[in-house]
mmCIF file of C-alpha atoms in Angstrom:
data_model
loop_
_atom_site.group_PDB
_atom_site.id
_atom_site.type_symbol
_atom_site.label_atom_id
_atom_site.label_comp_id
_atom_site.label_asym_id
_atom_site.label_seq_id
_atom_site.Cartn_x
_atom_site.Cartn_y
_atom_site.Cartn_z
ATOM 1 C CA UNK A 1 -39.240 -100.510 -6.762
ATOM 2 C CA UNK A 2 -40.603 -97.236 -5.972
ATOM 3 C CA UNK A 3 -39.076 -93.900 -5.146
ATOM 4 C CA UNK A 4 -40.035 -90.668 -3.810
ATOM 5 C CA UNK A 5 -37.919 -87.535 -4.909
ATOM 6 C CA UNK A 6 -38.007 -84.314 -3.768
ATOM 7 C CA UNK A 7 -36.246 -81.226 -5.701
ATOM 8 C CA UNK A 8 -37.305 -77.105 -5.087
ATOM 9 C CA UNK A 9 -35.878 -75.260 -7.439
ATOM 10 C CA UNK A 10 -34.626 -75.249 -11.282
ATOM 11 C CA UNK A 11 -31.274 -76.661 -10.983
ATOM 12 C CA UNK A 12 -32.434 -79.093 -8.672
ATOM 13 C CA UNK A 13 -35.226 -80.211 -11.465
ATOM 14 C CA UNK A 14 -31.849 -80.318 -13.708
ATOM 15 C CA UNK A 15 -30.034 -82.493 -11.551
ATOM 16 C CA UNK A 16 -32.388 -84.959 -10.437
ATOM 17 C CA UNK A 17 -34.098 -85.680 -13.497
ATOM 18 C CA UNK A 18 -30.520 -86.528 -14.963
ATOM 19 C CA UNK A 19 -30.394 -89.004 -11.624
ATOM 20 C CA UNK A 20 -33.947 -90.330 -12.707
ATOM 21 C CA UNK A 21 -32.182 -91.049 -16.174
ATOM 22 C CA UNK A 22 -29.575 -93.088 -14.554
ATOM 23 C CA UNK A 23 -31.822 -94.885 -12.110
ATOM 24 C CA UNK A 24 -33.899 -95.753 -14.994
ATOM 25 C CA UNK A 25 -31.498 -97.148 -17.322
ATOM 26 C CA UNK A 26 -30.078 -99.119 -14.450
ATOM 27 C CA UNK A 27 -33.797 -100.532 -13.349
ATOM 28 C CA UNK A 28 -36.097 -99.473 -15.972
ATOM 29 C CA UNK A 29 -39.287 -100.561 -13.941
ATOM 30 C CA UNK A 30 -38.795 -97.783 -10.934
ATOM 31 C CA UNK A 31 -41.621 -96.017 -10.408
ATOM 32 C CA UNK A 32 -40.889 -92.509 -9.469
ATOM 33 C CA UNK A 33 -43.313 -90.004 -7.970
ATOM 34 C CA UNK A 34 -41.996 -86.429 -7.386
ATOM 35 C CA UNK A 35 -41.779 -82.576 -6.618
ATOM 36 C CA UNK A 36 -39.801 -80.996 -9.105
ATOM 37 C CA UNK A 37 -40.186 -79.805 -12.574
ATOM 38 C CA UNK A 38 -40.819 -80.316 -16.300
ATOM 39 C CA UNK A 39 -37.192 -81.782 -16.911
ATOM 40 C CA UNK A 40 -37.803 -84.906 -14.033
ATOM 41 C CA UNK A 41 -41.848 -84.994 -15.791
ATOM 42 C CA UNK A 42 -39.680 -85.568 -19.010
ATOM 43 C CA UNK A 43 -37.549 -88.739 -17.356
ATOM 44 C CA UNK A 44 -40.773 -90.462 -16.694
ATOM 45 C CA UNK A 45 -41.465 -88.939 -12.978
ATOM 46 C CA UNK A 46 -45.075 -88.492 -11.498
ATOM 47 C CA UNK A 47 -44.964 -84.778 -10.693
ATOM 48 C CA UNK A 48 -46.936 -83.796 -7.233
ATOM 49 C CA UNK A 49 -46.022 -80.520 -6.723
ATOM 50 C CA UNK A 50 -44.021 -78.048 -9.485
ATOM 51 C CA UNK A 51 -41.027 -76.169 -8.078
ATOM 52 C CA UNK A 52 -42.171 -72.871 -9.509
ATOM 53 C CA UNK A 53 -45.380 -72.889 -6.447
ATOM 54 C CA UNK A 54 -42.336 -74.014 -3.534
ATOM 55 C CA UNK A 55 -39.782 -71.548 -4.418
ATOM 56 C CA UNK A 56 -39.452 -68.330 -1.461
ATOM 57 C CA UNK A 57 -35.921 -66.799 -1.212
ATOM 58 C CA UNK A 58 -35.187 -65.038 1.804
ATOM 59 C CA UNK A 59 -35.650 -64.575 5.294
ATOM 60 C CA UNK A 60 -38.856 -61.862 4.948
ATOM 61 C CA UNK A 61 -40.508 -63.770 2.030
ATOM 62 C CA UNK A 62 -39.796 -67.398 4.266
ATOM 63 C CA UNK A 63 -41.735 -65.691 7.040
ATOM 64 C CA UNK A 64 -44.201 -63.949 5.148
ATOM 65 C CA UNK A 65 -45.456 -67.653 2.954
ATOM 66 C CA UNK A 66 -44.754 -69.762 6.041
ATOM 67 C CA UNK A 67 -48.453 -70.657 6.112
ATOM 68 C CA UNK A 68 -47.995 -72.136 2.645
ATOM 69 C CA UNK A 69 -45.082 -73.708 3.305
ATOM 70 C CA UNK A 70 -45.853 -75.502 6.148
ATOM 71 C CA UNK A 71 -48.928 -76.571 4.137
ATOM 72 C CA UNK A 72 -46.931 -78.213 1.926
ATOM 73 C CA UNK A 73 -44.990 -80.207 4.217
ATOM 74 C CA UNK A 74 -47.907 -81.716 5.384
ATOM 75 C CA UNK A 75 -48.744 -82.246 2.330
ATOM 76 C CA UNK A 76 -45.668 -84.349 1.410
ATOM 77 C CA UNK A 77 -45.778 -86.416 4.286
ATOM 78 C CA UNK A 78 -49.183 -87.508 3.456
ATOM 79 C CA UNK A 79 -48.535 -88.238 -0.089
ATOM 80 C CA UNK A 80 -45.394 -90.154 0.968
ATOM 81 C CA UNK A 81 -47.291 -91.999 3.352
ATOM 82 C CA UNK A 82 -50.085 -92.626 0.465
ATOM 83 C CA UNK A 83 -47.470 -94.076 -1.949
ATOM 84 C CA UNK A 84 -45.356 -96.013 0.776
ATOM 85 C CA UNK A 85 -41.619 -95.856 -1.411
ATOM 86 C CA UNK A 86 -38.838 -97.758 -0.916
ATOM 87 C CA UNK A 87 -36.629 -94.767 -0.414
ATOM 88 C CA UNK A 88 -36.746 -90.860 -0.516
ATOM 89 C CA UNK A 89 -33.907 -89.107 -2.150
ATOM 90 C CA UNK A 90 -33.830 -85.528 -2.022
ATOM 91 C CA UNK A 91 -32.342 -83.159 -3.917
ATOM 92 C CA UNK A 92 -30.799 -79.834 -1.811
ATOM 93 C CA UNK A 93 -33.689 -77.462 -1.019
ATOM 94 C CA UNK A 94 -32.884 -77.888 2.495
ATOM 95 C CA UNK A 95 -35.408 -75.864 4.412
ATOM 96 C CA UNK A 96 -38.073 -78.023 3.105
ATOM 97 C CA UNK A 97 -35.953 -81.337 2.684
ATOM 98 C CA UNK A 98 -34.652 -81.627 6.108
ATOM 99 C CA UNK A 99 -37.962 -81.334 7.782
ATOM 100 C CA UNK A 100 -38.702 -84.188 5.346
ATOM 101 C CA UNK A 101 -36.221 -86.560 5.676
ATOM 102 C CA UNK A 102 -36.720 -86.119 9.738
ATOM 103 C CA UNK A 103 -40.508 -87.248 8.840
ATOM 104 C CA UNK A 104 -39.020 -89.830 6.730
ATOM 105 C CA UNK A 105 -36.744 -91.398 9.583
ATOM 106 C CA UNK A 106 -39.271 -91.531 11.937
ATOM 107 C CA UNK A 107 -41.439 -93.880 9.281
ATOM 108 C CA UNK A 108 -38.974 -96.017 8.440
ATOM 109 C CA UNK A 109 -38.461 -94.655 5.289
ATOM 110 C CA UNK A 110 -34.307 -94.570 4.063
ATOM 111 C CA UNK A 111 -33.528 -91.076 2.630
ATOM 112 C CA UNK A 112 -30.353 -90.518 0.528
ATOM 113 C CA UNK A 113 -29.271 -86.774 0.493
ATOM 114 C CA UNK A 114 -28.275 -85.795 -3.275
ATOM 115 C CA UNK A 115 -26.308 -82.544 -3.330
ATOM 116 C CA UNK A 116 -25.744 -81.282 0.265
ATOM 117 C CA UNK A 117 -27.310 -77.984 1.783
ATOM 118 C CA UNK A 118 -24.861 -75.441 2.366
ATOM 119 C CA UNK A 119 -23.923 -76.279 5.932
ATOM 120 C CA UNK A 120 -20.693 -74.754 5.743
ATOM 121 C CA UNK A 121 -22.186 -71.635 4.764
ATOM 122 C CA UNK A 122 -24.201 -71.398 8.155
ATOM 123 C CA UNK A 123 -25.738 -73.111 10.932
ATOM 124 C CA UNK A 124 -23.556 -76.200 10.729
ATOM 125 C CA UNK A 125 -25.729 -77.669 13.689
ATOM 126 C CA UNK A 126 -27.508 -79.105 11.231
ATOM 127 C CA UNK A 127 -24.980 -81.530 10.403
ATOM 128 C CA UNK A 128 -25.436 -83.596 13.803
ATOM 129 C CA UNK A 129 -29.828 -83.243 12.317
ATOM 130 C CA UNK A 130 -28.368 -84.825 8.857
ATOM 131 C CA UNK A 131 -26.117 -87.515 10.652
ATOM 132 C CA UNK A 132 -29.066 -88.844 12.412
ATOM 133 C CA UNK A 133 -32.041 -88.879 9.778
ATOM 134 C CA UNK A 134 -29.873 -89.259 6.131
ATOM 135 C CA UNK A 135 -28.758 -92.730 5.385
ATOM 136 C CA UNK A 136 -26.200 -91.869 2.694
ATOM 137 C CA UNK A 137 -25.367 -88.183 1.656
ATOM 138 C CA UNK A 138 -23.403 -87.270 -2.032
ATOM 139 C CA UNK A 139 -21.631 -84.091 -2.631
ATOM 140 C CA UNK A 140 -20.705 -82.131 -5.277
ATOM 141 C CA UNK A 141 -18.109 -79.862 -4.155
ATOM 142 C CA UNK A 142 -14.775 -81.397 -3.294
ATOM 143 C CA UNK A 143 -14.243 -78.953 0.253
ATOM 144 C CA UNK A 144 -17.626 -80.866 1.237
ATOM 145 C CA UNK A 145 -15.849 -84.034 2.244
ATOM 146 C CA UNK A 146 -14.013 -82.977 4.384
ATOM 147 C CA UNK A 147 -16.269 -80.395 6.339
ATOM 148 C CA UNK A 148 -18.695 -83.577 7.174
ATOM 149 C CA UNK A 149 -15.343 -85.737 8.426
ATOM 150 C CA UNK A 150 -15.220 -82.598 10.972
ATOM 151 C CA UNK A 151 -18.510 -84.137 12.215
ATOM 152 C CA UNK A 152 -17.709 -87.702 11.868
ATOM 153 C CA UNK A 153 -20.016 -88.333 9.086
ATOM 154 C CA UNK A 154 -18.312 -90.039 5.623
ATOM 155 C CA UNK A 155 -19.871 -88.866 2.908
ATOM 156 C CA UNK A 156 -19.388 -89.543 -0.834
ATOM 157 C CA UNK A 157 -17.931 -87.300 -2.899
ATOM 158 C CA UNK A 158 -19.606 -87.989 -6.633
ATOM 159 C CA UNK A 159 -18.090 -84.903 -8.712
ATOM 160 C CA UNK A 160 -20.160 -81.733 -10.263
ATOM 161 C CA UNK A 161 -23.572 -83.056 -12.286
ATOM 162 C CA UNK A 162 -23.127 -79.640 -14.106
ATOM 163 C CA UNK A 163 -19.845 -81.129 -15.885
ATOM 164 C CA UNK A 164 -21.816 -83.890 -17.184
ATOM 165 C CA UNK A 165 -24.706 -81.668 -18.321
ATOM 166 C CA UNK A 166 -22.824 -78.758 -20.008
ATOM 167 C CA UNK A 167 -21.061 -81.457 -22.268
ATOM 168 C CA UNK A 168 -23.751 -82.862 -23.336
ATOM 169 C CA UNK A 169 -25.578 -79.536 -23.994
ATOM 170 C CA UNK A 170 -22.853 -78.351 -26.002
ATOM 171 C CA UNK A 171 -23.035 -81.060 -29.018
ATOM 172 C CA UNK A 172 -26.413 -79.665 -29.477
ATOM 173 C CA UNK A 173 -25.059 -76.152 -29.796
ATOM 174 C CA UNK A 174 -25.604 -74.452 -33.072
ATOM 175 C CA UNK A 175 -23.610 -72.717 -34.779
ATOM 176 C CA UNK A 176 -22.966 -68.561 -34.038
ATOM 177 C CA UNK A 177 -25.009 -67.336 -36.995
ATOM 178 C CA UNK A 178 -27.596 -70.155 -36.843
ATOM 179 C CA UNK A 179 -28.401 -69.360 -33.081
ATOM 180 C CA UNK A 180 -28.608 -64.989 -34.438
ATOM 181 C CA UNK A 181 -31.065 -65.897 -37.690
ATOM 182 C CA UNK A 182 -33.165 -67.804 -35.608
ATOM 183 C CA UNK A 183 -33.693 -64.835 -32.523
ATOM 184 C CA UNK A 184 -33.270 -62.471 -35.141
ATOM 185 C CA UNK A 185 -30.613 -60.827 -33.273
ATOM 186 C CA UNK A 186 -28.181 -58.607 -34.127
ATOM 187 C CA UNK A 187 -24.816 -59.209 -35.648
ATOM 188 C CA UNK A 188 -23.032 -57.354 -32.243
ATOM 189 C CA UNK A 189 -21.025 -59.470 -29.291
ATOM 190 C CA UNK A 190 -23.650 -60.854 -27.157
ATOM 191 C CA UNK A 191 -23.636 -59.666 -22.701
ATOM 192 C CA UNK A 192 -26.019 -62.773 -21.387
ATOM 193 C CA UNK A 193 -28.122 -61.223 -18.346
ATOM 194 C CA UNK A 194 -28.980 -64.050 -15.915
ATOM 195 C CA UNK A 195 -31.446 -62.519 -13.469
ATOM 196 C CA UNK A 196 -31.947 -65.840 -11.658
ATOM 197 C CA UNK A 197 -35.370 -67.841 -11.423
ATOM 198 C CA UNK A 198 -37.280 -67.014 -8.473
ATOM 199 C CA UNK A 199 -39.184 -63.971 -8.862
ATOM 200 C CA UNK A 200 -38.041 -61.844 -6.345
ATOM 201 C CA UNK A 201 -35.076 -61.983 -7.200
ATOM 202 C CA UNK A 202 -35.756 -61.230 -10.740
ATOM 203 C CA UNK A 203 -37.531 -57.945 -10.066
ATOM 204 C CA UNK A 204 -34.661 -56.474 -7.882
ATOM 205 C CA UNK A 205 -32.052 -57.382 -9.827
ATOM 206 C CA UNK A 206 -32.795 -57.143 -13.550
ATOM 207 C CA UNK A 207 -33.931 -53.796 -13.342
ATOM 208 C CA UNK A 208 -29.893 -53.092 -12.253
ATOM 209 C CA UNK A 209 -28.688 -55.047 -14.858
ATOM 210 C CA UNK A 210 -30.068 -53.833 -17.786
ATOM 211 C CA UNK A 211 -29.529 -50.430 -16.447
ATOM 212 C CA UNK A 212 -26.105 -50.568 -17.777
ATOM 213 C CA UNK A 213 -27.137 -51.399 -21.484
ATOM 214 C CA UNK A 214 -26.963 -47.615 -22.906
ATOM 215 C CA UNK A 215 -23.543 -47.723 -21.967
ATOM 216 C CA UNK A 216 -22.521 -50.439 -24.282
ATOM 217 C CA UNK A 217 -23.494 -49.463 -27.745
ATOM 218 C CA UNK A 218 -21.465 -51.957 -29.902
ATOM 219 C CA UNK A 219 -23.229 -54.545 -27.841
ATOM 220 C CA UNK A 220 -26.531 -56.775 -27.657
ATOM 221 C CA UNK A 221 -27.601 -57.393 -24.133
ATOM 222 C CA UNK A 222 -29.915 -60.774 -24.247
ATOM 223 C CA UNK A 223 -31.921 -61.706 -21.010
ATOM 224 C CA UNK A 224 -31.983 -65.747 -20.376
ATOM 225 C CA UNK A 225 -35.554 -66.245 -19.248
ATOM 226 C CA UNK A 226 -36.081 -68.418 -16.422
ATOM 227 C CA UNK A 227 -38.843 -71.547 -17.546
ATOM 228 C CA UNK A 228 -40.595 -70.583 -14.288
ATOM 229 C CA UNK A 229 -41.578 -67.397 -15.328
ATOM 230 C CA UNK A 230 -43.501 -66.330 -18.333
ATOM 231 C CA UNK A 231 -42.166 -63.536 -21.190
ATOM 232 C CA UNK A 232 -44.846 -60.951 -19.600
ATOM 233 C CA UNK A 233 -43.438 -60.792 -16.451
ATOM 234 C CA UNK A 234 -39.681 -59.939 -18.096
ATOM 235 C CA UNK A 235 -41.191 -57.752 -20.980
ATOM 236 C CA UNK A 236 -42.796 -55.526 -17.909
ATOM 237 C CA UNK A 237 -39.554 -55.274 -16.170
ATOM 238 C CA UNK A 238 -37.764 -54.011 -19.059
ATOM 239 C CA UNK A 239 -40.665 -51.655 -20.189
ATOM 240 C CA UNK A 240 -39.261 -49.488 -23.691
ATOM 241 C CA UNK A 241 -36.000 -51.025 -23.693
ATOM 242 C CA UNK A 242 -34.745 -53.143 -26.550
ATOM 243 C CA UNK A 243 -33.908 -55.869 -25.164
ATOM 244 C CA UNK A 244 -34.172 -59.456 -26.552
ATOM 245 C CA UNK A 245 -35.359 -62.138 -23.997
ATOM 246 C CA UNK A 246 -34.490 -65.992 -24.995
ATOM 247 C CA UNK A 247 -35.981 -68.700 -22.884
ATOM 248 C CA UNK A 248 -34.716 -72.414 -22.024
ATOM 249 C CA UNK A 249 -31.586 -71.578 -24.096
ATOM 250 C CA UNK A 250 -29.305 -69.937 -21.042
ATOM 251 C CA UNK A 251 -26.404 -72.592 -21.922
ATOM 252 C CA UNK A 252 -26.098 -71.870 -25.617
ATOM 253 C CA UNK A 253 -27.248 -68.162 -25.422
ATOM 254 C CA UNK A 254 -24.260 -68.129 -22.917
ATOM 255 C CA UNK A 255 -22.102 -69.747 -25.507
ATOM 256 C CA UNK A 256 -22.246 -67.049 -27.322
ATOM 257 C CA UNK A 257 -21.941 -64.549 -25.582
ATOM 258 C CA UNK A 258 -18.356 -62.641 -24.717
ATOM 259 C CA UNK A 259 -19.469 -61.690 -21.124
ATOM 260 C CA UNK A 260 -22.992 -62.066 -18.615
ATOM 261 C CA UNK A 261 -23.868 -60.623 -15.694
ATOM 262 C CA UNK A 262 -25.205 -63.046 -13.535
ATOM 263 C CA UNK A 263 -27.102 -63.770 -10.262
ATOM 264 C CA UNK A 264 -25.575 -65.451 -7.415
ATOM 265 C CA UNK A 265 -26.529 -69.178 -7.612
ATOM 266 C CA UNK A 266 -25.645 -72.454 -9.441
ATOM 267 C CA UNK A 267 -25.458 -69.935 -12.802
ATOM 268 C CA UNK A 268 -22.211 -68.491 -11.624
ATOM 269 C CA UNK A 269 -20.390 -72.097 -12.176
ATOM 270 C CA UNK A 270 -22.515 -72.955 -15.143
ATOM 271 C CA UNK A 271 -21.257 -69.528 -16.799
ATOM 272 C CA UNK A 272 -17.378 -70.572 -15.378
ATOM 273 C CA UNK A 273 -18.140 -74.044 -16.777
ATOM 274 C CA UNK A 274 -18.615 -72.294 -20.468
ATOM 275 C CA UNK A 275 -15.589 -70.539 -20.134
ATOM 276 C CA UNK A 276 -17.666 -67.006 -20.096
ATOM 277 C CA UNK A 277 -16.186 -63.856 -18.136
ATOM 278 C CA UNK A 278 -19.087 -63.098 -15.554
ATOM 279 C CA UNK A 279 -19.828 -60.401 -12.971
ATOM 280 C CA UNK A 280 -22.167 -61.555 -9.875
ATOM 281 C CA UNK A 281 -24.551 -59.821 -9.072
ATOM 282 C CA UNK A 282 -26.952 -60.103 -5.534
ATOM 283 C CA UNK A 283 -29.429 -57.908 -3.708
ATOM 284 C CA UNK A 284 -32.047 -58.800 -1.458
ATOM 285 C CA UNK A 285 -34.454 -57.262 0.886
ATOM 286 C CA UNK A 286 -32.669 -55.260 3.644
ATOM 287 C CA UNK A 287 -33.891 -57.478 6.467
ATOM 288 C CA UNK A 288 -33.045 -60.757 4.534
ATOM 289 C CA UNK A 289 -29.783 -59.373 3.902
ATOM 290 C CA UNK A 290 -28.716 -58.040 7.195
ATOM 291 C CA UNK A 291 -30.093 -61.426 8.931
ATOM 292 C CA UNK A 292 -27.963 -63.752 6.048
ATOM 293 C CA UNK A 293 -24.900 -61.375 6.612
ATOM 294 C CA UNK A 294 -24.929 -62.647 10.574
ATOM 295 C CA UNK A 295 -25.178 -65.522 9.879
ATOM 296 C CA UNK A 296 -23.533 -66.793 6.987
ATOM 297 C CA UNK A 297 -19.793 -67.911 7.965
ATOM 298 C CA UNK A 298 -18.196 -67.477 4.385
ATOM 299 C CA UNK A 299 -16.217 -65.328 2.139
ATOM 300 C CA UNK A 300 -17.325 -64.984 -1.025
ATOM 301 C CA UNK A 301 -21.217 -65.929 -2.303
ATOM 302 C CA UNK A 302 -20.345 -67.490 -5.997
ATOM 303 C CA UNK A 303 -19.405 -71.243 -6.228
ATOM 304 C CA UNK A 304 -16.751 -70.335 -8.149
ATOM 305 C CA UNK A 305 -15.032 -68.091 -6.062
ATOM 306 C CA UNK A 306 -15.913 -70.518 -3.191
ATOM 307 C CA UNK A 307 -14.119 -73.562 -4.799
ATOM 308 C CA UNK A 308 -11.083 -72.102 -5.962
ATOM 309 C CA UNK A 309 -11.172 -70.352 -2.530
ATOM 310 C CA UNK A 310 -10.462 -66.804 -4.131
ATOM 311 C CA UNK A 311 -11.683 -64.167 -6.198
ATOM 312 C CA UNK A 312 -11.822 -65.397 -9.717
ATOM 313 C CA UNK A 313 -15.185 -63.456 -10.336
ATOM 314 C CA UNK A 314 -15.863 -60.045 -9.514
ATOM 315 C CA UNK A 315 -19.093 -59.881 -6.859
ATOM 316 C CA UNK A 316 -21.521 -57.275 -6.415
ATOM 317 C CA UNK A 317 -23.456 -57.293 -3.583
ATOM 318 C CA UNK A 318 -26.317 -55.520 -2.254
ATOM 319 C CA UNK A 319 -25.371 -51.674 -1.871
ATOM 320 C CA UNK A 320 -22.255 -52.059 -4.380
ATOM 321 C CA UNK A 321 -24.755 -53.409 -6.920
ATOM 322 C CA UNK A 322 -25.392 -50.084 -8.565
ATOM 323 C CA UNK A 323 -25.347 -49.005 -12.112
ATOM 324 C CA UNK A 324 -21.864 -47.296 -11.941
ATOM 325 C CA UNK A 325 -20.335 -50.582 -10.657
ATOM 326 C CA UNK A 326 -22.017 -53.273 -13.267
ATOM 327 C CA UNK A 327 -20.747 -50.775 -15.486
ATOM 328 C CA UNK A 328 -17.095 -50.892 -14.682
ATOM 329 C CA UNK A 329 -16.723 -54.314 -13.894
ATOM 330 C CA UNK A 330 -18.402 -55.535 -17.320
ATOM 331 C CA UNK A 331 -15.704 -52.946 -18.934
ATOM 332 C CA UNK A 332 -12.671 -54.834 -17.043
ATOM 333 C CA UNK A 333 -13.886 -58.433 -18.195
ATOM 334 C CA UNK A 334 -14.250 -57.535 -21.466
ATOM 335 C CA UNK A 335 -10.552 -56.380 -21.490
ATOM 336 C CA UNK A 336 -8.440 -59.012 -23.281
ATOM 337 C CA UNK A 337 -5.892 -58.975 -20.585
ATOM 338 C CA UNK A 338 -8.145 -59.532 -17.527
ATOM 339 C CA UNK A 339 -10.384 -62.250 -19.599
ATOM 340 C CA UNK A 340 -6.802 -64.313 -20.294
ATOM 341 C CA UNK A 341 -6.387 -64.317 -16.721
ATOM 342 C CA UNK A 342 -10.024 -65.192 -15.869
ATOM 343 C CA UNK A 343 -9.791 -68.293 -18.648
ATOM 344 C CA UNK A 344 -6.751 -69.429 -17.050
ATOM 345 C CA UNK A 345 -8.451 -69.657 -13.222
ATOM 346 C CA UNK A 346 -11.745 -71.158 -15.356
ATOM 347 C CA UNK A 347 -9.200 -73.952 -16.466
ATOM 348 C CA UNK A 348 -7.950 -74.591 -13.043
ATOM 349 C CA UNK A 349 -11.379 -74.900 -11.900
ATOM 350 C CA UNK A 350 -12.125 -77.844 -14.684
ATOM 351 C CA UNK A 351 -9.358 -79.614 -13.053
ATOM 352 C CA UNK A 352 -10.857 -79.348 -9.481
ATOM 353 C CA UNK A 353 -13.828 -80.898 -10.828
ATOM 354 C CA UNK A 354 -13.095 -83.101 -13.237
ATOM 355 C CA UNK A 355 -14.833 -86.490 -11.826
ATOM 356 C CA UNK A 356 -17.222 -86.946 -14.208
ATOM 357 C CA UNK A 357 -20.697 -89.092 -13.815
ATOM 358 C CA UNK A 358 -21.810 -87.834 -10.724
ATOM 359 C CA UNK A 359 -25.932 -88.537 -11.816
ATOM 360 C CA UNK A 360 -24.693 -92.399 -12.834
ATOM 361 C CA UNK A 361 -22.542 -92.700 -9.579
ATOM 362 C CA UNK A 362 -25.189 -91.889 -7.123
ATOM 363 C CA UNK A 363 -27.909 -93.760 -8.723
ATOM 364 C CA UNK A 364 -25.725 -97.115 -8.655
ATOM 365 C CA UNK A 365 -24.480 -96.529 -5.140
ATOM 366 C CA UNK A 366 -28.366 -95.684 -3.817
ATOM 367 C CA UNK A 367 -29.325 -98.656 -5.777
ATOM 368 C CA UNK A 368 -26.286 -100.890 -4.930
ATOM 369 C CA UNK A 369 -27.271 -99.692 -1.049
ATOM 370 C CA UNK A 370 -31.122 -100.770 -1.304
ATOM 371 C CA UNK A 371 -30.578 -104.235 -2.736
ATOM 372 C CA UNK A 372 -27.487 -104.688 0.042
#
């Protein structure tokens, strides 16, 4: 059997080479060529295309690479075409996957959807597109279910990969003063700064966050470096400042730490998931921003704020991301009071997802669905 999968971004290279795992160790002998990353190269995939070169966020910087990225679609199709799979499976990244899996319909090709786009965020026209090209769609997030039954498309709800992930990463935590001696850190409460992974992102908002370290004196702030980027690019952000920056550690680096000020994304649940006190933080270019904030239909930008349906975390976005309002909001969440209150909403939210196997699901209901 042979598979084509696409993923665009870091967390999607997370989650699909943990599906690649499970289809493996269910059929052994699939052969898997795919766009993603070094963690789906390490499950035995044929990478095409690395997620670092398909990565644009925003309106502006979608417009100003369209060239490339059309190029790239047409890229795809051909090398689909060239390798003739049994099925596509793609993994979010929906600008790029939708156009595929429209492609794929067209040729034949059955495409599962792993890890819906965020149609309920905005345009969700693009459900009735998804009903008519995607053969069998999994979610993640249990309010996903029953969005799509609005639109007369059953979908299966598999539970939160990142469940199954962070509790396997943590038996491979070490312990507190192992994890200092080896960064040669100091012995001072650790504030994680998550800056995210694409890197425009990264140079708006970093520069913010570590603005706040003077501030803090009986505190280490420690950035997590994204594996798509290389150390120059954060050590020239961060210029004179001592800062310590750890890279493909973020989970037990966050471990550690009593607080992190993070970037809107799949990092917000992954810090929840750890049972760390977070502030989000978000700022993007003024047109990208003004465009999203027409046209995204929801209240709150963190998934963790967006699955308990309130404000667990504190977000900062755009013009109230300043350097007065980090401040204050990484004082309140270090406050014992505020943090007992925060761990007992991060419990809550355990419960809410507590499925379990959502990686070993999928694989044996897209496999289960090609041999039916």
């Amino acid at each position: 059997m042979k598979l084509y999968i696409i993923a665009g971004e870091a967390s999607g290279d997370l989650h699909a080479s943990d599906l690649i795992n499970e289809l493996k160790y269910i059929q052994p002998a699939i052969e898997i060529r795919a766009w993603g990353g070094d963690l789906m190269k390490a499950e035995g995939a044929e990478i095409v295309k690395h997620y670092r070169d398909l990565a644009f966020m925003g309106f502006t910087e979608v417009i100003m690479n369209l060239k490339t990225i059309l190029k790239n679609i047409e890229y795809c199709k051909k090398d689909i075409l060239n390798f003739r799979p049994d099925a596509i499976i793609l993994v979010d990244y929906p600008g790029f996957n939708l156009r595929i899996a429209h492609f794929a319909k067209k040729n034949n090709y059955p495409v599962y959807y792993y890890i819906s786009p965020q149609v309920w965020a905005w345009k969700s026209s693009r459900v009735f597109k998804i009903r008519e090209v995607v053969k069998k769609m999994f979610v993640i997030l249990p309010f996903e279910r029953e969005f799509y039954k609005k639109f007369n498309f059953d979908v299966e709800y598999v539970g939160h990969p990142l469940q199954d992930v962070i509790k396997r990463k943590k038996k491979l935590f070490s312990e507190r003063s192992v994890f200092i001696k080896k960064h040669s850190l100091k012995n001072y409460p650790i504030i994680a700064i998550l800056p995210g992974s694409r890197k425009q992102e990264i140079e708006t908002i970093l520069p913010l966050m570590i603005s706040v370290n003077d501030s803090f004196p009986g505190y280490q702030f420690i950035i997590a470096a994204a594996p798509s980027q290389p150390l120059s690019f954060y050590k020239n952000l961060i210029g004179n400042k001592n800062l310590s920056i750890i890279a493909d550690e973020t989970y037990e680096l966050l471990s550690h730490s009593e607080a992190a000020l993070v970037t809107s994304g799949t990092a917000t649940l992954e810090t929840a998931l750890l049972n760390i006190p977070e502030v989000v933080c978000y700022k993007g270019g003024i047109i990208s921003y003004f465009i999203a904030k027409m046209l995204v239909k929801i209240k709150f930008i963190s998934l963790v704020n967006l699955i308990m349906d309130k404000e667990v975390v504190k977000e900062l976005i755009q013009n109230n991301l300043t350097t007065n309002s980090i401040t204050e909001e990484l004082k309140k969440i270090l406050d014992p009071k505020v943090r007992s209150k925060i761990m007992d909403d991060y419990t809550k939210l355990n419960d809410i997802l507590s499925t379990g196997g959502a990686a070993a699901k999928t694989a044996s209901l897209i496999l289960n669905d090609l041999k039916g």
